GROMACS .gro file of N, CA, C and O in nm:
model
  404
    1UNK      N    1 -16.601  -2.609 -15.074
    1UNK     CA    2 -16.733  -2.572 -15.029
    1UNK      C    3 -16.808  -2.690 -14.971
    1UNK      O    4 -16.906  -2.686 -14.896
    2UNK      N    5 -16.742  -2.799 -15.022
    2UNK     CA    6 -16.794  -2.923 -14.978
    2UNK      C    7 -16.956  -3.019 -15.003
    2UNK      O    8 -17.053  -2.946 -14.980
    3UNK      N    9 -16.975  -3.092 -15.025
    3UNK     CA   10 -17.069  -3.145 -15.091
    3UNK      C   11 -17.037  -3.278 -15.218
    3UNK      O   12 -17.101  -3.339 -15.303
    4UNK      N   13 -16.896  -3.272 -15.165
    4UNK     CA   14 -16.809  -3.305 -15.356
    4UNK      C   15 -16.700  -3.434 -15.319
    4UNK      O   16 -16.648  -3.446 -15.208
    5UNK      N   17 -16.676  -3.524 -15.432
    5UNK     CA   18 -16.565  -3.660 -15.370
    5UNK      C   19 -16.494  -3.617 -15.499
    5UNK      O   20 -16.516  -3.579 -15.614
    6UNK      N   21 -16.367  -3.657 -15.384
    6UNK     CA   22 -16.268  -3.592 -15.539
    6UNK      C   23 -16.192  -3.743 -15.544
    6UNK      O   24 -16.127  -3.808 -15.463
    7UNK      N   25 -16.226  -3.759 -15.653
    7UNK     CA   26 -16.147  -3.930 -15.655
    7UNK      C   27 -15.980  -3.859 -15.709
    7UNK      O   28 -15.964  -3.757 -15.777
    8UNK      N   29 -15.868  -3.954 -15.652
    8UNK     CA   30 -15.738  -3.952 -15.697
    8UNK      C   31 -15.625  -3.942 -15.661
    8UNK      O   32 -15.608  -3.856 -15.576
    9UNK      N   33 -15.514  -4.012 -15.701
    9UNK     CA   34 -15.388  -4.026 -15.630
    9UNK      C   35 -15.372  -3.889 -15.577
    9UNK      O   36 -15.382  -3.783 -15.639
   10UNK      N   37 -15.340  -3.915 -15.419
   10UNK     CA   38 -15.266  -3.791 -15.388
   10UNK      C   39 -15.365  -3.665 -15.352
   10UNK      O   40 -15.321  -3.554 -15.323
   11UNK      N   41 -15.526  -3.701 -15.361
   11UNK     CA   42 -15.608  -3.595 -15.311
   11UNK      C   43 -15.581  -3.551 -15.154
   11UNK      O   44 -15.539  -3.442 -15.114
   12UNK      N   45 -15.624  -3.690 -15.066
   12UNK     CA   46 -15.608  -3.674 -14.946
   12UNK      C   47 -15.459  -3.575 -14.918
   12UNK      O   48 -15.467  -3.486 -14.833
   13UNK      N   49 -15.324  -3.595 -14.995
   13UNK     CA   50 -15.221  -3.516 -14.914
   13UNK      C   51 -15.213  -3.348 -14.984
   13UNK      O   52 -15.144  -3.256 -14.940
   14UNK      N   53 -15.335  -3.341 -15.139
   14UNK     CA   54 -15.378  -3.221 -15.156
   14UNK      C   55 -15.474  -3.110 -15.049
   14UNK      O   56 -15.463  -2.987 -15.043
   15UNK      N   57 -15.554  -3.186 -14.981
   15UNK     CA   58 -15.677  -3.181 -14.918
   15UNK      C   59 -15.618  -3.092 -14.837
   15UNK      O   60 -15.623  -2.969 -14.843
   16UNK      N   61 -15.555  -3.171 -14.749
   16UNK     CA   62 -15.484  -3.222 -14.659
   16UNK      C   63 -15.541  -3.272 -14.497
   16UNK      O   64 -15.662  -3.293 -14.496
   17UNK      N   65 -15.481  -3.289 -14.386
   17UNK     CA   66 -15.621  -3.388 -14.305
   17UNK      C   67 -15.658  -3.291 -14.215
   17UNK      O   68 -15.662  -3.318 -14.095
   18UNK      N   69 -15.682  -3.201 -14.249
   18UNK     CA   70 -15.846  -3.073 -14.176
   18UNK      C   71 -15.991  -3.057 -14.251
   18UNK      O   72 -16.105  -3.026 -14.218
   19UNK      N   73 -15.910  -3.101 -14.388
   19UNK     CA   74 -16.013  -3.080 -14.473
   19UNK      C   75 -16.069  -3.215 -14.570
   19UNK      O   76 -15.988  -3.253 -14.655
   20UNK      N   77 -16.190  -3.282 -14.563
   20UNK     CA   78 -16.250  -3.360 -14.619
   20UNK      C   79 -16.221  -3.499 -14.505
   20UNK      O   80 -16.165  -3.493 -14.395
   21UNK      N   81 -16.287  -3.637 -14.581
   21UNK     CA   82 -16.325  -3.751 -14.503
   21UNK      C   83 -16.238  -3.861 -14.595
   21UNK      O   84 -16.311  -3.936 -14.659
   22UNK      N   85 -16.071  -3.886 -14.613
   22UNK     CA   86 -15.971  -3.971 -14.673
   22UNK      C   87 -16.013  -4.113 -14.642
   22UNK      O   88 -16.008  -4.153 -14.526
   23UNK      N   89 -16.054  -4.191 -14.740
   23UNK     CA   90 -16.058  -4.335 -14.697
   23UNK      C   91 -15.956  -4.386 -14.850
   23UNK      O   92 -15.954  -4.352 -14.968
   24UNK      N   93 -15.883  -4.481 -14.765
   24UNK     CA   94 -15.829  -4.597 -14.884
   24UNK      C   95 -15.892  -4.711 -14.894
   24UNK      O   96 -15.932  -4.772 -14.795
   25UNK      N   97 -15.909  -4.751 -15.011
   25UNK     CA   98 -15.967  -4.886 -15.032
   25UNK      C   99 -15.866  -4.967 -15.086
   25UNK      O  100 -15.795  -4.934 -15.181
   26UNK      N  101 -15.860  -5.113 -15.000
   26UNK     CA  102 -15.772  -5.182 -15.012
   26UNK      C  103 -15.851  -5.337 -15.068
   26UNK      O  104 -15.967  -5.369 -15.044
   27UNK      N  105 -15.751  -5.417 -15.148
   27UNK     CA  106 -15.771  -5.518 -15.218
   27UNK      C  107 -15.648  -5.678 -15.230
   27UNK      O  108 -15.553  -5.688 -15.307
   28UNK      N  109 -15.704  -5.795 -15.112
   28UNK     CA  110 -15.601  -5.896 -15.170
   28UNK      C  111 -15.545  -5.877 -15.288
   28UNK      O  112 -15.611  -5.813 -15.370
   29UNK      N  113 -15.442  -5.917 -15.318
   29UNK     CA  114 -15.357  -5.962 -15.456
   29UNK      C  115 -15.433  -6.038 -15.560
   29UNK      O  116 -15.454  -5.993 -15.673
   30UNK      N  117 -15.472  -6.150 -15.519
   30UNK     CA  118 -15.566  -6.249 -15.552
   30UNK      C  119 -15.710  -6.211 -15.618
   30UNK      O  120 -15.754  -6.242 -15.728
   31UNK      N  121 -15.769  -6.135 -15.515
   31UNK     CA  122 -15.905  -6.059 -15.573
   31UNK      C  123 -15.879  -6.004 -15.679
   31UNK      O  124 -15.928  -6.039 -15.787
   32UNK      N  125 -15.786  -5.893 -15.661
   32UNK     CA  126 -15.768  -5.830 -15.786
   32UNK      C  127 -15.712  -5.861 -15.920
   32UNK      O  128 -15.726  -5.785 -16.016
   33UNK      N  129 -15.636  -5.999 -15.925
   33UNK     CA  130 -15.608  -6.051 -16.021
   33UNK      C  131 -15.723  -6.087 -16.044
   33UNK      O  132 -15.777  -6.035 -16.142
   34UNK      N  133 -15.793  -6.178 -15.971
   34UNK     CA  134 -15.931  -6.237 -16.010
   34UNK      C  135 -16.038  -6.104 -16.072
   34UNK      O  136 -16.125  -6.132 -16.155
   35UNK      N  137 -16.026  -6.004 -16.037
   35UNK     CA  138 -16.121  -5.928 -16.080
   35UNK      C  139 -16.041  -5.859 -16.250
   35UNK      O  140 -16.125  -5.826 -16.334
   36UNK      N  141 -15.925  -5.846 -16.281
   36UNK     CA  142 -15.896  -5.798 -16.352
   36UNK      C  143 -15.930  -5.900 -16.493
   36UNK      O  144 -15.956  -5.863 -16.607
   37UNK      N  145 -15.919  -6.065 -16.430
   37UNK     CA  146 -15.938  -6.126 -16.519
   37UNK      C  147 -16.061  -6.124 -16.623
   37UNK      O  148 -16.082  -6.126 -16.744
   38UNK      N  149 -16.124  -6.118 -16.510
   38UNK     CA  150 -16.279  -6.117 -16.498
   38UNK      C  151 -16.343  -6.004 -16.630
   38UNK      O  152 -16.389  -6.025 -16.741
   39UNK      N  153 -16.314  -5.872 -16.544
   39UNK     CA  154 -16.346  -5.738 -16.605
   39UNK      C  155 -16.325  -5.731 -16.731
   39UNK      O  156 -16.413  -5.736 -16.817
   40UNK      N  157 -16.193  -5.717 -16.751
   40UNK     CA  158 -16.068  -5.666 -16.849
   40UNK      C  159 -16.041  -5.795 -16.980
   40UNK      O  160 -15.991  -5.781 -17.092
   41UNK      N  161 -16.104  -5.935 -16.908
   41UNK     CA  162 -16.060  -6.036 -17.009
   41UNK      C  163 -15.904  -6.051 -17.085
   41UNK      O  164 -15.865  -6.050 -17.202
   42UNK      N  165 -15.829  -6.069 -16.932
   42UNK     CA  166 -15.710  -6.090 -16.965
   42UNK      C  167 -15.665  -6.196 -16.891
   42UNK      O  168 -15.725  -6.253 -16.799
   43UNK      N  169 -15.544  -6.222 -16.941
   43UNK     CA  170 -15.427  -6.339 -16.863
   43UNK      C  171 -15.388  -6.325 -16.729
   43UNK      O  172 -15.333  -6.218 -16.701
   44UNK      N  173 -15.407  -6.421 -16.626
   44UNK     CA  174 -15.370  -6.409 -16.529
   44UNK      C  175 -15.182  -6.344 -16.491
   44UNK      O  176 -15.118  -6.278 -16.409
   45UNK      N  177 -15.170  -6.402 -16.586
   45UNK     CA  178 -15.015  -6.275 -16.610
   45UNK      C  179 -15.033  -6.150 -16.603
   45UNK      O  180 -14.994  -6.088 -16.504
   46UNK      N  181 -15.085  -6.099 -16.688
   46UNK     CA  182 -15.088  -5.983 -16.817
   46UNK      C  183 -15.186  -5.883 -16.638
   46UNK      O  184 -15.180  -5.764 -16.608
   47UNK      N  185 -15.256  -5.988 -16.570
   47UNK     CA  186 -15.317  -5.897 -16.429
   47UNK      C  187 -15.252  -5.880 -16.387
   47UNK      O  188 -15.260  -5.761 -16.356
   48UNK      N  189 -15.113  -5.950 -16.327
   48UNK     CA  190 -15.050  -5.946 -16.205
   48UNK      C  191 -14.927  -5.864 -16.288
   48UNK      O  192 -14.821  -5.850 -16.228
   49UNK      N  193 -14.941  -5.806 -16.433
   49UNK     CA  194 -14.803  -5.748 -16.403
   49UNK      C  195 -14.873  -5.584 -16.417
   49UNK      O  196 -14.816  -5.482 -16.379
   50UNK      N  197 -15.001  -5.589 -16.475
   50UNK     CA  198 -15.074  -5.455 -16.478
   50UNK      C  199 -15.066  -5.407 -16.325
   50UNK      O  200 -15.013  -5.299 -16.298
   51UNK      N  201 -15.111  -5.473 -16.244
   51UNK     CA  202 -15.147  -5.462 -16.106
   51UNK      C  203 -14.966  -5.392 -16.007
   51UNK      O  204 -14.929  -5.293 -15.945
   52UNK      N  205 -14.925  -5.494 -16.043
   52UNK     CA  206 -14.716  -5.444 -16.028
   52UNK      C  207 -14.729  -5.307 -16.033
   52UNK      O  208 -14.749  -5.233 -15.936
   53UNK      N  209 -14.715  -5.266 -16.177
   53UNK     CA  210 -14.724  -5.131 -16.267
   53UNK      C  211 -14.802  -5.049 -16.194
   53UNK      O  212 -14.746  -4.946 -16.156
   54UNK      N  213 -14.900  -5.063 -16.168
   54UNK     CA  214 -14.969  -4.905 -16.131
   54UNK      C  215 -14.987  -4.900 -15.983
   54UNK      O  216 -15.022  -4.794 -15.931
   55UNK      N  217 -14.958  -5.045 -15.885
   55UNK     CA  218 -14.938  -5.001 -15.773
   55UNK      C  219 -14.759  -4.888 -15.796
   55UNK      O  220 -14.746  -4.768 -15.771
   56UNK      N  221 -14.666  -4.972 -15.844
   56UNK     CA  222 -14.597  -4.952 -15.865
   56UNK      C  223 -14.581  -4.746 -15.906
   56UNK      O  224 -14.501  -4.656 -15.879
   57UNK      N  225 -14.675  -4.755 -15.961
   57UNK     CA  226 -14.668  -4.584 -16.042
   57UNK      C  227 -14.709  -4.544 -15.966
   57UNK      O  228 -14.619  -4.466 -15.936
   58UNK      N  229 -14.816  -4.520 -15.866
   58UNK     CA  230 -14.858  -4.498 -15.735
   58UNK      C  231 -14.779  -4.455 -15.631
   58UNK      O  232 -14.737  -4.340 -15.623
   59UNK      N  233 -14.761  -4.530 -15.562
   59UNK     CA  234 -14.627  -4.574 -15.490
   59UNK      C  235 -14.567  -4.452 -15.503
   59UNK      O  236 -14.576  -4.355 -15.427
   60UNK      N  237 -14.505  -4.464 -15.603
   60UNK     CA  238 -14.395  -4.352 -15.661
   60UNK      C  239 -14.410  -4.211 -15.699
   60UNK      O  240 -14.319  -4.130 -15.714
   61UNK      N  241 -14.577  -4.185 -15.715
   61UNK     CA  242 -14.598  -4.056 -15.736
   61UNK      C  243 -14.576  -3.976 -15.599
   61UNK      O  244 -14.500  -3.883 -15.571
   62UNK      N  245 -14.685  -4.057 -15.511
   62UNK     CA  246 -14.743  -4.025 -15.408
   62UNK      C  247 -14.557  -3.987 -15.324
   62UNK      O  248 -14.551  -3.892 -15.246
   63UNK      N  249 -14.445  -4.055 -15.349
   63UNK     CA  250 -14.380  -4.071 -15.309
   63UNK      C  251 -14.293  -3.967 -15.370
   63UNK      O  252 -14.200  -3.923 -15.302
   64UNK      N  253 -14.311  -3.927 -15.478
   64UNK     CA  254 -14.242  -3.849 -15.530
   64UNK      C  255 -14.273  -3.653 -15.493
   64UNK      O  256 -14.209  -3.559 -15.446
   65UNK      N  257 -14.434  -3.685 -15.560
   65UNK     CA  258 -14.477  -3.549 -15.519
   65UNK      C  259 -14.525  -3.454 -15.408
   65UNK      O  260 -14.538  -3.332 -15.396
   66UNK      N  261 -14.552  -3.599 -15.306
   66UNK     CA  262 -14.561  -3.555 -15.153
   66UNK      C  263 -14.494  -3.610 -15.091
   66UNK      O  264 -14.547  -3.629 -14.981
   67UNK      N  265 -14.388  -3.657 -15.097
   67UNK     CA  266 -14.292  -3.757 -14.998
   67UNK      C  267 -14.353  -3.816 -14.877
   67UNK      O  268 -14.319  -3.785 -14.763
   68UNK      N  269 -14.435  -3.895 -14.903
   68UNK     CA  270 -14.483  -3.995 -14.852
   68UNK      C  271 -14.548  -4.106 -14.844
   68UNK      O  272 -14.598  -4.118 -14.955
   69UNK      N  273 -14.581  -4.203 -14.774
   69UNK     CA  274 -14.568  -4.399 -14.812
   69UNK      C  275 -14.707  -4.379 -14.822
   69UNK      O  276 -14.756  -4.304 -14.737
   70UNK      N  277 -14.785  -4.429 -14.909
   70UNK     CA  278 -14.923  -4.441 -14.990
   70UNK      C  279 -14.989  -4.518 -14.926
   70UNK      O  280 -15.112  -4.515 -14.933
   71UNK      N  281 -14.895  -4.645 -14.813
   71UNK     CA  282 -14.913  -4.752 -14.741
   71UNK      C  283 -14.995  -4.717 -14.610
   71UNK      O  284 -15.089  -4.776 -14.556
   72UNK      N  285 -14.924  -4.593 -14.576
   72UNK     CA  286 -14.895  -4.571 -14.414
   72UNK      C  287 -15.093  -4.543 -14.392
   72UNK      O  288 -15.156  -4.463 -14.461
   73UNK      N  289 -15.152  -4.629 -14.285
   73UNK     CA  290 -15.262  -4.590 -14.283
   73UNK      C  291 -15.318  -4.443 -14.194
   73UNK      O  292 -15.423  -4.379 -14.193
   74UNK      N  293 -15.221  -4.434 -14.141
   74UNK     CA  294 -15.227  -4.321 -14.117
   74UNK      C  295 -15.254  -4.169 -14.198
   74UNK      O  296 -15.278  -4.066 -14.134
   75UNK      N  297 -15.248  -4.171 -14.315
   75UNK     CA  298 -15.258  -4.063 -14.386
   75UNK      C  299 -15.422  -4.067 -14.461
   75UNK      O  300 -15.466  -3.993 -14.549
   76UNK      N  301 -15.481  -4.169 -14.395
   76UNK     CA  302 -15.657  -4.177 -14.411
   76UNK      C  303 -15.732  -4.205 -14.301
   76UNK      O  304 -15.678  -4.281 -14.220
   77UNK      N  305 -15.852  -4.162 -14.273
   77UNK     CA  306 -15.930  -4.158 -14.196
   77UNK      C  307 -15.983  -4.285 -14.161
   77UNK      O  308 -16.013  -4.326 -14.049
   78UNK      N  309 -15.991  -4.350 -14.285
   78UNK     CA  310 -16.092  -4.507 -14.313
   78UNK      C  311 -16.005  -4.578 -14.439
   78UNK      O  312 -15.949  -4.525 -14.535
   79UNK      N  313 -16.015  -4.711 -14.402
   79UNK     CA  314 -15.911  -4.800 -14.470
   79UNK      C  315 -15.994  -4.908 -14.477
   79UNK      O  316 -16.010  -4.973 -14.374
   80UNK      N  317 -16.083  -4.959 -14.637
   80UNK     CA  318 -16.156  -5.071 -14.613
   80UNK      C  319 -16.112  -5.160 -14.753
   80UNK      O  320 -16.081  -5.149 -14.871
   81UNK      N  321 -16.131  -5.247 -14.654
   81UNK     CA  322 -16.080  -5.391 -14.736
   81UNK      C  323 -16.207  -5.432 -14.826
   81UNK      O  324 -16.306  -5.478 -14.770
   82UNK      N  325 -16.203  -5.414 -14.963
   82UNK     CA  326 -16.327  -5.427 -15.006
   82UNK      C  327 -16.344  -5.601 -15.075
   82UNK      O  328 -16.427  -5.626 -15.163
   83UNK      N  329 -16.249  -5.706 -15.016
   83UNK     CA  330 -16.258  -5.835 -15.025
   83UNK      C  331 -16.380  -5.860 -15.033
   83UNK      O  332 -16.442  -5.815 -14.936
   84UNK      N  333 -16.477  -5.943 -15.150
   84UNK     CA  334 -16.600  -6.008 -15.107
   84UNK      C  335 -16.690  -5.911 -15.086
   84UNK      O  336 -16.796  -5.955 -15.131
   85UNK      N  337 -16.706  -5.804 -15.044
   85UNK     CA  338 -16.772  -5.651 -15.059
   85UNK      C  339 -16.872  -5.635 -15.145
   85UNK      O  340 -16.834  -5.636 -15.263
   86UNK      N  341 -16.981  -5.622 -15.129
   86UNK     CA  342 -17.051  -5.528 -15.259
   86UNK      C  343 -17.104  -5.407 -15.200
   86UNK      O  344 -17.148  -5.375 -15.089
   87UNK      N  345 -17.078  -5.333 -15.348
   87UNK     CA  346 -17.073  -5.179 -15.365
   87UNK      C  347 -17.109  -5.126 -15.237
   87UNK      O  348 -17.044  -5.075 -15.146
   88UNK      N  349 -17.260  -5.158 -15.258
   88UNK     CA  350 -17.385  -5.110 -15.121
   88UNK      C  351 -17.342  -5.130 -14.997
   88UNK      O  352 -17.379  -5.059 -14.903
   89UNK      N  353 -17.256  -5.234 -14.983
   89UNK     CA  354 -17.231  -5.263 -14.854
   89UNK      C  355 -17.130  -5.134 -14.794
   89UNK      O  356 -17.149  -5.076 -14.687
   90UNK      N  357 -17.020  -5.107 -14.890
   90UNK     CA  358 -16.890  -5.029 -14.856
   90UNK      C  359 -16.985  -4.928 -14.852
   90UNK      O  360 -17.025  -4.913 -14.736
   91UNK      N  361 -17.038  -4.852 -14.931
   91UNK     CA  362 -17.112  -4.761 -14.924
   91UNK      C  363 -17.169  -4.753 -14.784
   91UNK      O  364 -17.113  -4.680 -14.702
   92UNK      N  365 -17.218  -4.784 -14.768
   92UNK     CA  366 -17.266  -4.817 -14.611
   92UNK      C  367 -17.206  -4.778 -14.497
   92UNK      O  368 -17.237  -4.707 -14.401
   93UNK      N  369 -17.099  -4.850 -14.535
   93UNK     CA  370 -16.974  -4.844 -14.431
   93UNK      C  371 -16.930  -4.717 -14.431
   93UNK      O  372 -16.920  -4.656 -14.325
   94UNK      N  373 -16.899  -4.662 -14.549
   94UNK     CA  374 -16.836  -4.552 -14.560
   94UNK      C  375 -16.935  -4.406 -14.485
   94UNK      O  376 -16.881  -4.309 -14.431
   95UNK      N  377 -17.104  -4.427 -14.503
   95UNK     CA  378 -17.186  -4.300 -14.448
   95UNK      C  379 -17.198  -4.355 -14.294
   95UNK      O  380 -17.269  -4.283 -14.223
   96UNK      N  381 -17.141  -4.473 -14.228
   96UNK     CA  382 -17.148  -4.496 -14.081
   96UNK      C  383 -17.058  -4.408 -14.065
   96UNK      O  384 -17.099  -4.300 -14.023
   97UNK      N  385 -16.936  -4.419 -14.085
   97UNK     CA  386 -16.832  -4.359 -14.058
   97UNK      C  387 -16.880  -4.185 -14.062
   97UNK      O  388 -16.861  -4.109 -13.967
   98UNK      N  389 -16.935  -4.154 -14.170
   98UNK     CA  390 -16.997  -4.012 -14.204
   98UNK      C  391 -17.070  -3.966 -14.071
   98UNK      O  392 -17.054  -3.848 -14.040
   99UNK      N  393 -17.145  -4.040 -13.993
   99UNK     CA  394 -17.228  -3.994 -13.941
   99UNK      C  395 -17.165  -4.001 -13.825
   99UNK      O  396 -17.247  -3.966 -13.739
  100UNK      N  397 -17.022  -4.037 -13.757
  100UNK     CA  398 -16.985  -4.018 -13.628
  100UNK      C  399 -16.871  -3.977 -13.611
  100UNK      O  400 -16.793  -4.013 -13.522
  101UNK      N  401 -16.847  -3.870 -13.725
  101UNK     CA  402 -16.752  -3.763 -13.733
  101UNK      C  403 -16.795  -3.651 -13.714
  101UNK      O  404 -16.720  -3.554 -13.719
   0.00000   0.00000   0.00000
């Protein structure tokens, strides 16, 4: 009916691309270790192997249950690198995009 964000692996290839506005948000390696450290109060290990793992489980769902690469930017509308980013800003970005579709 629309009005609604459906966060989650594999929405966009539920959706599918007639229906709704697919963006991926993407993250250096680095950031996200740095942020996991940060957040989560863990070992710079213990980030980079969490981070492995659930790209990893990802990957593989998306790959499993819709046979296709999670990578390919093609299967989203909008692809933002949220490096250095705050919230407000992506946000931003994301209703520009809203408004010239």
């Amino acid at each position: 009916l629309g009005g609604v964000v459906v966060v989650g692996r594999g929405s966009n290839f539920i959706l599918g691309s007639r229906r709704g506005f697919h963006i991926r948000f993407v993250c250096p390696l680095e950031r996200r270790v740095h942020n996991l450290i940060t957040y989560k109060s863990i070992t710079e290990e213990e980030a980079r192997e969490y981070i492995r793992e659930s790209d990893q489980h990802r990957s593989h769902f998306v790959k499993e249950v819709f046979d296709a690469n999670i990578d390919d930017p093609l299967h989203y509308d909008l692809v933002i690198n949220t490096d250095g980013k705050r919230v407000r800003d992506v946000v931003r970005e994301i209703l520009q995009q809203l408004d010239t579709t």
